[in-house]
Backbone as a printed PyTorch tensor [residue, N CA C, xyz], in Angstrom:
tensor([[[ 28.6300,  29.2940,  -0.8540],
         [ 27.3390,  29.9520,  -0.8750],
         [ 26.4760,  29.3900,  -2.0100]],

        [[ 27.0600,  29.2310,  -3.1800],
         [ 26.3190,  28.7030,  -4.3240],
         [ 25.8940,  27.2550,  -4.0460]],

        [[ 26.7900,  26.4880,  -3.4260],
         [ 26.4630,  25.1050,  -3.1140],
         [ 25.3180,  25.0230,  -2.1060]],

        [[ 25.3090,  25.9070,  -1.1350],
         [ 24.2310,  25.9300,  -0.1540],
         [ 22.8990,  26.2400,  -0.8270]],

        [[ 22.8930,  27.1730,  -1.7520],
         [ 21.6850,  27.5340,  -2.4760],
         [ 21.1840,  26.3520,  -3.3140]],

        [[ 22.0890,  25.7080,  -4.0270],
         [ 21.7070,  24.5510,  -4.8270],
         [ 21.1950,  23.4050,  -3.9460]],

        [[ 21.8150,  23.2210,  -2.7970],
         [ 21.3890,  22.2000,  -1.8640],
         [ 19.9740,  22.4840,  -1.3610]],

        [[ 19.6860,  23.7450,  -1.0520],
         [ 18.3630,  24.1420,  -0.5890],
         [ 17.3110,  23.8950,  -1.6710]],

        [[ 17.6150,  24.2700,  -2.8960],
         [ 16.6840,  24.0820,  -4.0120],
         [ 16.4230,  22.5900,  -4.2320]],

        [[ 17.4680,  21.7740,  -4.1910],
         [ 17.3230,  20.3340,  -4.3930],
         [ 16.4810,  19.7080,  -3.2750]],

        [[ 16.7060,  20.1400,  -2.0530],
         [ 15.9460,  19.6060,  -0.9270],
         [ 14.4700,  19.9900,  -1.0370]],

        [[ 14.2180,  21.2310,  -1.4140],
         [ 12.8310,  21.6860,  -1.6010],
         [ 12.1430,  20.8760,  -2.7030]],

        [[ 12.8400,  20.6640,  -3.7950],
         [ 12.2580,  19.9080,  -4.9130],
         [ 11.9620,  18.4750,  -4.4860]],

        [[ 12.8450,  17.8860,  -3.7220],
         [ 12.6300,  16.5140,  -3.2350],
         [ 11.4090,  16.4540,  -2.3240]],

        [[ 11.2370,  17.4470,  -1.4600],
         [ 10.0560,  17.5060,  -0.5950],
         [  8.7780,  17.6320,  -1.4230]],

        [[  8.8270,  18.4530,  -2.4720],
         [  7.6600,  18.6170,  -3.3460],
         [  7.3180,  17.3050,  -4.0500]],

        [[  8.3330,  16.5920,  -4.4920],
         [  8.1110,  15.3030,  -5.1540],
         [  7.4550,  14.3200,  -4.1920]],

        [[  7.9480,  14.2460,  -2.9640],
         [  7.3620,  13.3400,  -1.9610],
         [  5.9090,  13.7030,  -1.6780]],

        [[  5.6340,  14.9820,  -1.5850],
         [  4.2700,  15.4300,  -1.3050],
         [  3.3350,  15.0590,  -2.4660]],

        [[  3.7640,  15.3150,  -3.6970],
         [  2.9310,  14.9700,  -4.8570],
         [  2.7230,  13.4600,  -4.9440]],

        [[  3.7640,  12.7020,  -4.6330],
         [  3.6530,  11.2500,  -4.6600],
         [  2.6420,  10.7770,  -3.6220]],

        [[  2.7050,  11.3280,  -2.4070],
         [  1.7690,  10.9500,  -1.3450],
         [  0.3350,  11.3120,  -1.7380]],

        [[  0.1450,  12.4650,  -2.3810],
         [ -1.1900,  12.8630,  -2.8280],
         [ -1.7010,  11.9010,  -3.9010]],

        [[ -0.8300,  11.4980,  -4.8070],
         [ -1.2140,  10.5580,  -5.8540],
         [ -1.5950,   9.1980,  -5.2980]],

        [[ -0.8500,   8.7280,  -4.3250],
         [ -1.1500,   7.4440,  -3.6950],
         [ -2.4760,   7.5190,  -2.9530]],

        [[ -2.7080,   8.6100,  -2.2310],
         [ -3.9680,   8.7800,  -1.5030],
         [ -5.1490,   8.8330,  -2.4740]],

        [[ -4.9940,   9.5340,  -3.5970],
         [ -6.0640,   9.6230,  -4.5920],
         [ -6.3360,   8.2480,  -5.2050]],

        [[ -5.2840,   7.4750,  -5.4720],
         [ -5.4610,   6.1400,  -6.0470],
         [ -6.1750,   5.2210,  -5.0600]],

        [[ -5.8040,   5.2740,  -3.7880],
         [ -6.4690,   4.4530,  -2.7780],
         [ -7.9290,   4.8460,  -2.6320]],

        [[ -8.2290,   6.1410,  -2.7490],
         [ -9.6140,   6.6070,  -2.6710],
         [-10.4370,   6.0540,  -3.8280]],

        [[ -9.8000,   5.8280,  -4.9820],
         [-10.4870,   5.2470,  -6.1380],
         [-10.5750,   3.7330,  -6.0410]],

        [[ -9.9640,   3.1560,  -5.0080],
         [-10.0420,   1.7140,  -4.8010],
         [ -8.9540,   0.9160,  -5.4720]],

        [[ -7.9030,   1.5640,  -5.9160],
         [ -6.7990,   0.8600,  -6.5620],
         [ -5.9490,   0.1820,  -5.4900]],

        [[ -5.6400,  -1.1010,  -5.7250],
         [ -4.8160,  -1.8500,  -4.7860],
         [ -3.3760,  -1.8430,  -5.2630]],

        [[ -2.4670,  -1.7590,  -4.3180],
         [ -1.0390,  -1.7500,  -4.6150],
         [ -0.4530,  -3.1070,  -4.2940]],

        [[  0.6370,  -3.4390,  -4.9460],
         [  1.3510,  -4.6700,  -4.6610],
         [  1.0150,  -5.7720,  -5.6380]],

        [[  1.6470,  -6.8850,  -5.4140],
         [  1.4760,  -8.0490,  -6.2690],
         [  0.1030,  -8.6700,  -6.0180]],

        [[ -0.6020,  -9.0800,  -7.0730],
         [ -1.9150,  -9.7020,  -6.8590],
         [ -1.7790, -11.0650,  -6.1830]],

        [[ -2.8240, -11.4400,  -5.4310],
         [ -2.8160, -12.7220,  -4.7400],
         [ -2.8420, -13.8650,  -5.7370]],

        [[ -2.1260, -14.9230,  -5.4110],
         [ -2.1460, -16.1360,  -6.2290],
         [ -3.4070, -16.9080,  -5.8540]],

        [[ -4.2550, -17.2320,  -6.8260],
         [ -5.4860, -17.9490,  -6.4870],
         [ -5.1910, -19.3690,  -6.0190]],

        [[ -6.0210, -19.8370,  -5.1140],
         [ -5.8840, -21.1890,  -4.5830],
         [ -6.6470, -22.1210,  -5.5230]],

        [[ -6.0600, -23.2620,  -5.9010],
         [ -6.7610, -24.1760,  -6.8030],
         [ -8.0030, -24.7790,  -6.1450]],

        [[ -8.9320, -25.2210,  -6.9690],
         [-10.1820, -25.7990,  -6.4560],
         [ -9.9490, -27.0730,  -5.6580]],

        [[ -8.9070, -27.8050,  -5.9870],
         [ -8.6460, -29.0650,  -5.2830],
         [ -7.7000, -28.8850,  -4.0940]],

        [[ -7.6130, -27.6950,  -3.5430],
         [ -6.7120, -27.4280,  -2.4180],
         [ -6.9970, -28.3410,  -1.2250]],

        [[ -8.2730, -28.5130,  -0.8120],
         [ -8.5070, -29.4080,   0.3390],
         [ -8.0170, -30.8340,   0.1000]],

        [[ -8.2020, -31.3220,  -1.1250],
         [ -7.7350, -32.6690,  -1.4470],
         [ -6.2080, -32.7480,  -1.3820]],

        [[ -5.5480, -31.7560,  -1.9680],
         [ -4.0810, -31.7210,  -1.9220],
         [ -3.5920, -31.5890,  -0.4850]],

        [[ -4.2940, -30.8060,   0.3210],
         [ -3.9360, -30.6230,   1.7290],
         [ -4.0130, -31.9630,   2.4650]],

        [[ -5.1010, -32.7160,   2.2250],
         [ -5.2330, -34.0180,   2.8790],
         [ -4.1290, -34.9730,   2.4270]],

        [[ -3.7630, -34.9280,   1.1630],
         [ -2.6780, -35.7790,   0.6750],
         [ -1.3580, -35.3930,   1.3370]],

        [[ -1.1340, -34.1010,   1.5220],
         [  0.1060, -33.6420,   2.1550],
         [  0.1360, -34.0560,   3.6260]],

        [[ -1.0060, -33.8950,   4.3110],
         [ -1.0790, -34.3020,   5.7140],
         [ -0.8470, -35.8060,   5.8430]],

        [[ -1.3800, -36.5770,   4.8900],
         [ -1.2180, -38.0380,   4.9180],
         [  0.1190, -38.5140,   4.3810]],

        [[  1.0320, -37.5900,   4.1110],
         [  2.3690, -37.9100,   3.5910],
         [  2.3390, -38.6050,   2.2250]],

        [[  1.2800, -38.3720,   1.4570],
         [  1.2180, -38.9250,   0.1000],
         [  2.0140, -38.0620,  -0.8790]],

        [[  2.0900, -36.7590,  -0.5970],
         [  2.8820, -35.8430,  -1.4240],
         [  3.7620, -34.9990,  -0.5130]],

        [[  4.8620, -34.5200,  -1.0620],
         [  5.7630, -33.6740,  -0.2790],
         [  5.2870, -32.2290,  -0.3380]],

        [[  5.8630, -31.4200,   0.5230],
         [  5.5210, -30.0040,   0.5440],
         [  5.9040, -29.3330,  -0.7690]],

        [[  7.0030, -29.7680,  -1.3270],
         [  7.4570, -29.2190,  -2.6060],
         [  6.4640, -29.5700,  -3.7200]],

        [[  5.9800, -30.8000,  -3.7270],
         [  4.9770, -31.2010,  -4.7180],
         [  3.6670, -30.4590,  -4.5090]],

        [[  3.2740, -30.2970,  -3.2540],
         [  2.0610, -29.5600,  -2.9050],
         [  2.1400, -28.1460,  -3.4720]],

        [[  3.2630, -27.4790,  -3.2660],
         [  3.4560, -26.1200,  -3.7730],
         [  3.4350, -26.1030,  -5.2980]],

        [[  4.0370, -27.1050,  -5.9220],
         [  4.0700, -27.1670,  -7.3870],
         [  2.6650, -27.3690,  -7.9520]],

        [[  1.8650, -28.2410,  -7.3180],
         [  0.4930, -28.4620,  -7.7750],
         [ -0.3440, -27.1880,  -7.6580]],

        [[ -0.0550, -26.3970,  -6.6230],
         [ -0.7960, -25.1430,  -6.4120],
         [ -0.2260, -23.9810,  -7.2230]],

        [[  0.9190, -24.2110,  -7.8720],
         [  1.6010, -23.1820,  -8.6690],
         [  1.9430, -21.9540,  -7.8330]],

        [[  2.5480, -22.2100,  -6.6690],
         [  2.9810, -21.1220,  -5.7890],
         [  4.2310, -21.5620,  -5.0380]],

        [[  4.9290, -20.5890,  -4.5140],
         [  6.1140, -20.8740,  -3.7220],
         [  5.7530, -21.4500,  -2.3700]],

        [[  6.7540, -22.0050,  -1.6980],
         [  6.4780, -22.6350,  -0.4070],
         [  6.0460, -21.6260,   0.6520]],

        [[  6.6130, -20.4240,   0.6260],
         [  6.2080, -19.4360,   1.6370],
         [  4.7490, -19.0270,   1.4350]],

        [[  4.3180, -18.8890,   0.1840],
         [  2.9170, -18.5810,  -0.0870],
         [  2.0360, -19.7580,   0.3040]],

        [[  2.5240, -20.9620,   0.0560],
         [  1.7710, -22.1540,   0.4380],
         [  1.5620, -22.1920,   1.9560]],

        [[  2.6030, -21.8970,   2.7250],
         [  2.4630, -21.8640,   4.1870],
         [  1.3820, -20.8700,   4.6020]],

        [[  1.3700, -19.7300,   3.9410],
         [  0.3730, -18.7020,   4.2490],
         [ -1.0380, -19.2110,   3.9430]],

        [[ -1.2050, -19.8610,   2.7960],
         [ -2.5270, -20.3910,   2.4150],
         [ -2.9520, -21.5330,   3.3390]],

        [[ -2.0120, -22.3550,   3.7720],
         [ -2.3270, -23.4270,   4.7200],
         [ -2.8090, -22.8280,   6.0270]],

        [[ -2.1180, -21.7940,   6.4890],
         [ -2.5200, -21.1280,   7.7280],
         [ -3.9270, -20.5380,   7.5850]],

        [[ -4.2200, -19.9150,   6.4370],
         [ -5.5540, -19.3660,   6.2020],
         [ -6.5960, -20.4800,   6.1460]],

        [[ -6.2220, -21.5970,   5.5920],
         [ -7.1460, -22.7240,   5.4710],
         [ -7.4590, -23.3320,   6.8400]],

        [[ -6.4480, -23.4150,   7.6930],
         [ -6.6270, -24.0260,   9.0100],
         [ -7.3960, -23.1400,   9.9750]],

        [[ -7.2220, -21.8220,   9.8880],
         [ -7.8180, -20.9120,  10.8540],
         [ -9.1770, -20.4250,  10.3540]],

        [[-10.2530, -20.8220,  11.0290],
         [-11.5680, -20.3500,  10.6100],
         [-11.7580, -18.8730,  10.9500]],

        [[-12.6470, -18.2150,  10.2000],
         [-12.9540, -16.8080,  10.4700],
         [-13.9080, -16.7320,  11.6510]],

        [[-14.3610, -15.5440,  11.9860],
         [-15.2800, -15.3630,  13.1110],
         [-16.6210, -16.0450,  12.8470]],

        [[-16.9780, -16.1910,  11.5800],
         [-18.2470, -16.8580,  11.2460],
         [-18.1220, -18.3720,  11.2600]],

        [[-16.9080, -18.8770,  11.4890],
         [-16.6950, -20.3060,  11.5450],
         [-16.2780, -20.9130,  10.2190]],

        [[-16.1870, -20.0970,   9.1800],
         [-15.7810, -20.6040,   7.8720],
         [-14.3090, -20.3050,   7.6510]],

        [[-13.6740, -21.1100,   6.8040],
         [-12.2970, -20.8450,   6.4750],
         [-12.2420, -19.6740,   5.5020]],

        [[-11.0900, -19.0040,   5.4410],
         [-10.9630, -17.8410,   4.5640],
         [-10.8130, -18.2390,   3.1120]],

        [[-10.4220, -19.4830,   2.8430],
         [-10.2130, -19.9120,   1.4630],
         [-11.5110, -20.4520,   0.8800]],

        [[-12.1930, -21.3110,   1.6160],
         [-13.4130, -21.9270,   1.1060],
         [-14.5550, -21.6670,   2.0650]],

        [[-15.7070, -21.3000,   1.5490],
         [-16.8840, -21.0800,   2.4210],
         [-17.4230, -22.3740,   2.9960]]])
């Protein structure tokens, strides 16, 4: 009986914690706070490095090192660079 009571109290407290956490996250988002790791900026010479990589002048590993990002992030930036937006501009460079 005592264990059941303690279990009920613990479960209620956990629900309250989740609710307060959700309210805090919603309030932070309403203030415009972004969650997660910040985006790695793309270097200004990205198009030049991209052309060198396409021309096999540099390897993918070197390309990523020059951009100071991991290969998976580099793949993502390459995809963004290749795919134009609805306005016809790339997402990385106007």
